[in-house]
Short mmCIF file of C-alpha atoms and ligand atoms in Angstrom, two decimals:
data_model
loop_
_atom_site.label_atom_id
_atom_site.label_comp_id
_atom_site.label_asym_id
_atom_site.label_seq_id
_atom_site.Cartn_x
_atom_site.Cartn_y
_atom_site.Cartn_z
CA MET A 1 -24.26 29.56 0.01
CA GLN A 2 -22.45 31.47 -2.68
CA ALA A 3 -19.72 32.36 -0.19
CA LEU A 4 -19.25 28.68 0.68
CA ALA A 5 -19.13 27.71 -2.99
CA ASP A 6 -16.56 30.42 -3.65
CA HIS A 7 -14.49 29.30 -0.67
CA LEU A 8 -14.49 25.65 -1.82
CA ALA A 9 -13.66 26.66 -5.39
CA GLN A 10 -10.75 28.72 -4.11
CA GLN A 11 -9.47 25.83 -2.01
CA LEU A 12 -9.56 23.54 -5.05
CA ALA A 13 -7.81 26.18 -7.15
CA ASP A 14 -5.11 26.39 -4.45
CA GLY A 15 -4.45 22.67 -4.80
CA TYR A 16 -6.42 21.40 -1.83
CA PRO A 17 -7.34 17.83 -2.77
CA ALA A 18 -11.00 17.45 -3.70
CA GLU A 19 -10.97 14.23 -1.67
CA TYR A 20 -10.17 16.18 1.50
CA LEU A 21 -13.10 18.51 0.85
CA THR A 22 -15.56 15.64 0.43
CA GLY A 23 -13.83 13.37 2.95
CA GLN A 24 -14.05 10.54 0.45
CA ALA A 25 -11.89 8.88 -2.19
CA ALA A 26 -12.98 6.39 -4.83
CA PHE A 27 -10.65 3.43 -5.25
CA CYS A 28 -11.36 0.22 -7.20
CA ASP A 29 -15.00 -0.50 -6.42
CA ILE A 30 -15.08 1.10 -2.97
CA VAL A 31 -15.28 4.55 -1.43
CA LEU A 32 -12.88 5.29 1.43
CA ARG A 33 -12.66 7.98 4.02
CA VAL A 34 -9.72 10.34 3.70
CA TRP A 35 -8.84 13.47 5.53
CA GLU A 36 -5.86 15.76 6.00
CA GLY A 37 -2.78 13.81 6.88
CA VAL A 38 -3.83 10.73 4.89
CA LEU A 39 -2.42 10.07 1.43
CA VAL A 40 -5.18 10.00 -1.19
CA PRO A 41 -5.01 6.63 -2.97
CA ARG A 42 -3.67 6.82 -6.54
CA PRO A 43 -5.29 5.14 -9.54
CA GLU A 44 -2.15 3.14 -10.41
CA THR A 45 -2.38 1.42 -7.03
CA GLU A 46 -5.66 -0.24 -8.08
CA HIS A 47 -3.67 -2.69 -10.19
CA ILE A 48 -1.99 -4.06 -7.04
CA VAL A 49 -5.42 -5.13 -5.84
CA GLN A 50 -6.06 -6.92 -9.14
CA MET A 51 -2.69 -8.68 -9.02
CA ALA A 52 -3.25 -9.87 -5.46
CA GLU A 53 -6.77 -11.02 -6.29
CA ASP A 54 -5.58 -12.94 -9.36
CA PHE A 55 -2.93 -14.74 -7.31
CA ILE A 56 -5.35 -15.69 -4.54
CA VAL A 57 -7.98 -16.95 -6.99
CA GLU A 58 -5.57 -18.79 -9.29
CA GLU A 59 -3.82 -20.49 -6.38
CA GLY A 60 -7.11 -21.45 -4.74
CA ARG A 61 -6.11 -19.68 -1.52
CA SER A 62 -9.65 -18.45 -0.85
CA GLY A 63 -9.09 -18.02 2.89
CA ALA A 64 -5.84 -16.16 2.32
CA VAL A 65 -4.19 -14.06 4.99
CA VAL A 66 -2.93 -10.80 3.49
CA LEU A 67 -0.49 -8.38 5.07
CA ASP A 68 -0.62 -4.79 3.80
CA LEU A 69 2.49 -2.88 4.88
CA CYS A 70 2.32 0.91 5.08
CA SER A 71 -1.43 0.59 4.66
CA GLY A 72 -2.17 4.34 4.75
CA SER A 73 -5.85 4.98 4.01
CA GLY A 74 -6.40 1.21 3.94
CA ALA A 75 -7.22 1.33 0.23
CA ILE A 76 -5.51 -1.91 -0.84
CA ALA A 77 -6.57 -3.86 2.25
CA LEU A 78 -10.22 -2.84 2.06
CA ALA A 79 -10.60 -3.15 -1.71
CA LEU A 80 -9.19 -6.67 -1.60
CA ALA A 81 -11.35 -7.74 1.34
CA SER A 82 -14.45 -6.31 -0.31
CA ARG A 83 -13.80 -8.39 -3.43
CA LEU A 84 -12.82 -11.62 -1.72
CA PRO A 85 -15.27 -12.54 1.04
CA GLN A 86 -13.05 -15.09 2.78
CA VAL A 87 -9.72 -13.33 2.98
CA SER A 88 -8.54 -11.59 6.09
CA VAL A 89 -6.19 -8.66 5.99
CA VAL A 90 -3.87 -7.03 8.48
CA GLY A 91 -2.72 -3.53 7.64
CA MET A 92 0.34 -2.11 9.37
CA GLU A 93 0.80 1.65 9.35
CA LEU A 94 3.02 3.99 11.33
CA ASP A 95 0.93 7.15 11.21
CA PRO A 96 -1.85 7.15 13.84
CA VAL A 97 -4.02 9.56 11.81
CA SER A 98 -4.02 7.14 8.88
CA VAL A 99 -4.64 4.17 11.18
CA SER A 100 -7.78 5.86 12.60
CA CYS A 101 -8.97 6.82 9.15
CA SER A 102 -8.58 3.29 7.77
CA ARG A 103 -10.35 1.80 10.80
CA GLU A 104 -13.31 4.10 10.20
CA SER A 105 -13.50 3.03 6.58
CA ALA A 106 -13.42 -0.62 7.67
CA LEU A 107 -16.34 0.05 10.02
CA ASP A 108 -18.28 1.95 7.31
CA MET A 109 -17.85 -0.98 4.96
CA GLY A 110 -18.72 -3.63 7.52
CA LEU A 111 -15.29 -5.18 7.08
CA SER A 112 -13.75 -4.65 10.50
CA ASN A 113 -14.19 -8.33 11.37
CA ARG A 114 -11.81 -9.32 8.55
CA VAL A 115 -9.64 -6.25 8.12
CA ARG A 116 -7.59 -5.10 11.06
CA PHE A 117 -5.27 -2.11 11.12
CA VAL A 118 -2.41 -2.00 13.59
CA GLN A 119 -0.05 0.82 14.30
CA GLY A 120 3.48 -0.35 13.71
CA ASN A 121 6.80 0.54 12.16
CA VAL A 122 7.67 -1.44 9.04
CA LEU A 123 11.31 -0.41 9.44
CA THR A 124 11.69 -2.16 12.79
CA ALA A 125 11.00 -5.76 13.82
CA TRP A 126 7.54 -6.76 12.65
CA ALA A 127 7.28 -9.21 15.51
CA LEU A 128 6.62 -6.28 17.81
CA THR A 129 3.16 -5.88 16.33
CA ILE A 130 2.23 -8.87 14.20
CA ALA A 131 4.15 -11.80 15.69
CA GLU A 132 1.24 -14.22 15.28
CA PHE A 133 1.42 -13.99 11.48
CA ARG A 134 4.99 -15.20 11.10
CA SER A 135 5.04 -17.84 8.30
CA HIS A 136 1.26 -17.55 7.92
CA VAL A 137 0.85 -14.87 5.28
CA ASP A 138 -0.26 -15.78 1.75
CA VAL A 139 0.29 -12.36 0.21
CA ILE A 140 2.29 -9.37 1.40
CA VAL A 141 1.26 -6.22 -0.46
CA SER A 142 2.93 -2.88 0.01
CA ASN A 143 2.86 0.58 -1.45
CA PRO A 144 5.39 2.13 0.92
CA PRO A 145 6.92 5.59 0.67
CA TYR A 146 9.27 5.23 -2.31
CA VAL A 147 9.94 8.67 -3.75
CA CYS A 148 13.72 9.27 -3.80
CA GLY A 149 15.41 12.45 -2.59
CA GLN A 150 15.85 13.84 -6.09
CA ARG A 151 12.19 13.44 -6.98
CA LEU A 152 10.68 14.45 -3.67
CA ALA A 153 10.27 18.18 -4.33
CA GLY A 154 8.45 17.44 -7.60
CA ALA A 155 6.19 14.79 -6.07
CA HIS A 156 5.34 16.98 -3.12
CA ALA A 157 4.70 20.03 -5.31
CA CYS A 158 1.98 18.07 -7.16
CA SER A 159 0.07 17.77 -3.92
CA PRO A 160 1.63 19.96 -1.24
CA LEU A 161 -1.00 19.27 1.40
CA GLU A 162 -0.55 15.53 1.45
CA PRO A 163 1.78 13.97 4.04
CA VAL A 164 5.35 13.96 2.76
CA GLY A 165 6.12 11.06 5.09
CA ALA A 166 3.88 8.87 2.93
CA LEU A 167 6.03 9.63 -0.11
CA TYR A 168 9.68 9.88 0.94
CA GLY A 169 11.55 6.61 0.68
CA GLY A 170 15.00 7.91 1.66
CA THR A 171 17.77 9.23 -0.58
CA SER A 172 17.57 6.32 -3.01
CA GLY A 173 13.86 5.57 -2.50
CA MET A 174 14.83 2.08 -1.29
CA THR A 175 14.63 2.44 2.51
CA PHE A 176 11.29 0.68 2.95
CA PHE A 177 11.80 -1.84 0.15
CA LYS A 178 15.08 -3.07 1.65
CA ARG A 179 13.47 -3.74 4.98
CA ILE A 180 10.33 -5.28 3.53
CA VAL A 181 12.19 -7.64 1.18
CA ALA A 182 14.62 -8.64 3.93
CA GLN A 183 11.78 -9.74 6.23
CA ALA A 184 9.14 -10.95 3.77
CA GLY A 185 10.41 -14.55 3.56
CA ASP A 186 9.96 -15.03 7.31
CA TRP A 187 6.32 -13.97 7.16
CA LEU A 188 5.15 -15.64 3.96
CA ARG A 189 3.86 -19.16 3.76
CA PRO A 190 5.67 -21.40 1.25
CA GLY A 191 4.71 -20.21 -2.24
CA GLY A 192 3.32 -16.95 -0.87
CA MET A 193 3.69 -13.76 -2.85
CA LEU A 194 5.33 -10.42 -2.14
CA LEU A 195 3.80 -7.67 -4.27
CA LEU A 196 5.13 -4.11 -4.28
CA GLU A 197 4.27 -0.83 -5.90
CA ILE A 198 7.58 0.71 -6.97
CA ASP A 199 8.97 3.77 -8.70
CA ASP A 200 10.51 3.62 -12.15
CA GLY A 201 14.26 3.39 -11.84
CA LEU A 202 14.13 1.20 -8.73
CA GLU A 203 13.24 -2.03 -10.51
CA GLN A 204 16.75 -3.45 -10.88
CA SER A 205 17.64 -2.72 -7.24
CA ILE A 206 14.46 -4.42 -6.11
CA LEU A 207 15.06 -7.50 -8.27
CA GLY A 208 18.54 -7.57 -6.71
CA GLN A 209 17.05 -7.51 -3.23
CA PHE A 210 14.67 -10.35 -4.10
CA LYS A 211 17.67 -12.49 -5.14
CA ARG A 212 19.70 -11.48 -2.13
CA TYR A 213 17.00 -12.66 0.26
CA GLY A 214 16.22 -15.87 -1.62
CA LEU A 215 12.84 -14.89 -3.02
CA GLN A 216 12.04 -16.58 -6.32
CA GLY A 217 10.61 -15.58 -9.69
CA GLY A 218 11.25 -11.88 -9.14
CA ARG A 219 9.89 -9.69 -11.92
CA TRP A 220 8.56 -6.21 -12.52
CA SER A 221 5.68 -5.03 -14.65
CA PRO A 222 4.68 -1.63 -16.05
CA ASP A 223 1.79 0.71 -15.30
CA LEU A 224 -0.51 2.16 -17.97
CA ARG A 225 2.15 4.71 -18.91
CA GLY A 226 4.63 1.91 -19.54
CA LEU A 227 6.77 2.73 -16.50
CA PRO A 228 8.00 0.03 -14.12
CA ARG A 229 5.42 0.22 -11.30
CA TYR A 230 4.91 -3.24 -9.79
CA ALA A 231 7.34 -5.89 -8.58
CA GLU A 232 6.60 -9.37 -7.33
CA ALA A 233 8.44 -12.40 -6.04
CA HIS A 234 7.56 -15.57 -4.17
CA ARG A 235 8.79 -17.57 -1.25
CA ALA A 236 9.96 -20.99 -2.42
CA THR A 237 7.32 -23.72 -2.15
N1 LIG B 1 2.93 7.49 -6.60
C1 LIG B 1 2.90 8.32 -5.42
C2 LIG B 1 3.00 9.77 -5.80
O1 LIG B 1 3.08 10.23 -6.63
C3 LIG B 1 3.98 7.94 -4.48
C4 LIG B 1 3.45 6.91 -3.59
C5 LIG B 1 4.45 6.33 -2.68
O2 LIG B 1 5.50 6.85 -2.36
N2 LIG B 1 4.10 5.18 -2.25
O3 LIG B 1 2.87 10.69 -5.37
#
């Protein structure tokens, strides 16, 4: 027993995420499965869930269809579905390990009838995997890989055992955002919302992309540290 405790303590001291040891991560009001290869959800991402919930409630879109791009552990998708009993969510994720993990969490939570995770590449044509949702989505949420080349070593050093592919957003950090913003208008219903978690320093580029692709009311908002962290825009009504 002591040997096990010492081993676990050493793993924690070496930077092994506590969530990988327990196989669980707390996020909003739910507990998710996580294991090696799956990015542990971050506290700042909880606010995305709140923003999406506020929009759905305020707009009276109780049966909303939500698309979660780069859904990872499924944190955003599952937290939102657990709060709003009539929404349905489709999560799209490239990494098969994360897809399996999120599907298990959905089963644990009894949400697999309303939350579906598909394996797909956000950087290619979405119609390959989610064609039936074209023009039918009320909210697109996404916390894609967005760490830029310059910041990658630092971000990865904070948690060296987490998948770097879940963090790296290309040299400028914009690779996923460009693709997501370019396609969002085709998938949203009129008035639907695109909601992104972003890195500080990317906000002006993202607002530029919103304009370029005809999305309206683009704005960013800060996280608890005051850094630009969220960006939203809408398809015209
Ligand atoms: N905020 C995350 C981190 O620090 C990055 C998440 C992402 O790229 N989506 O590590």
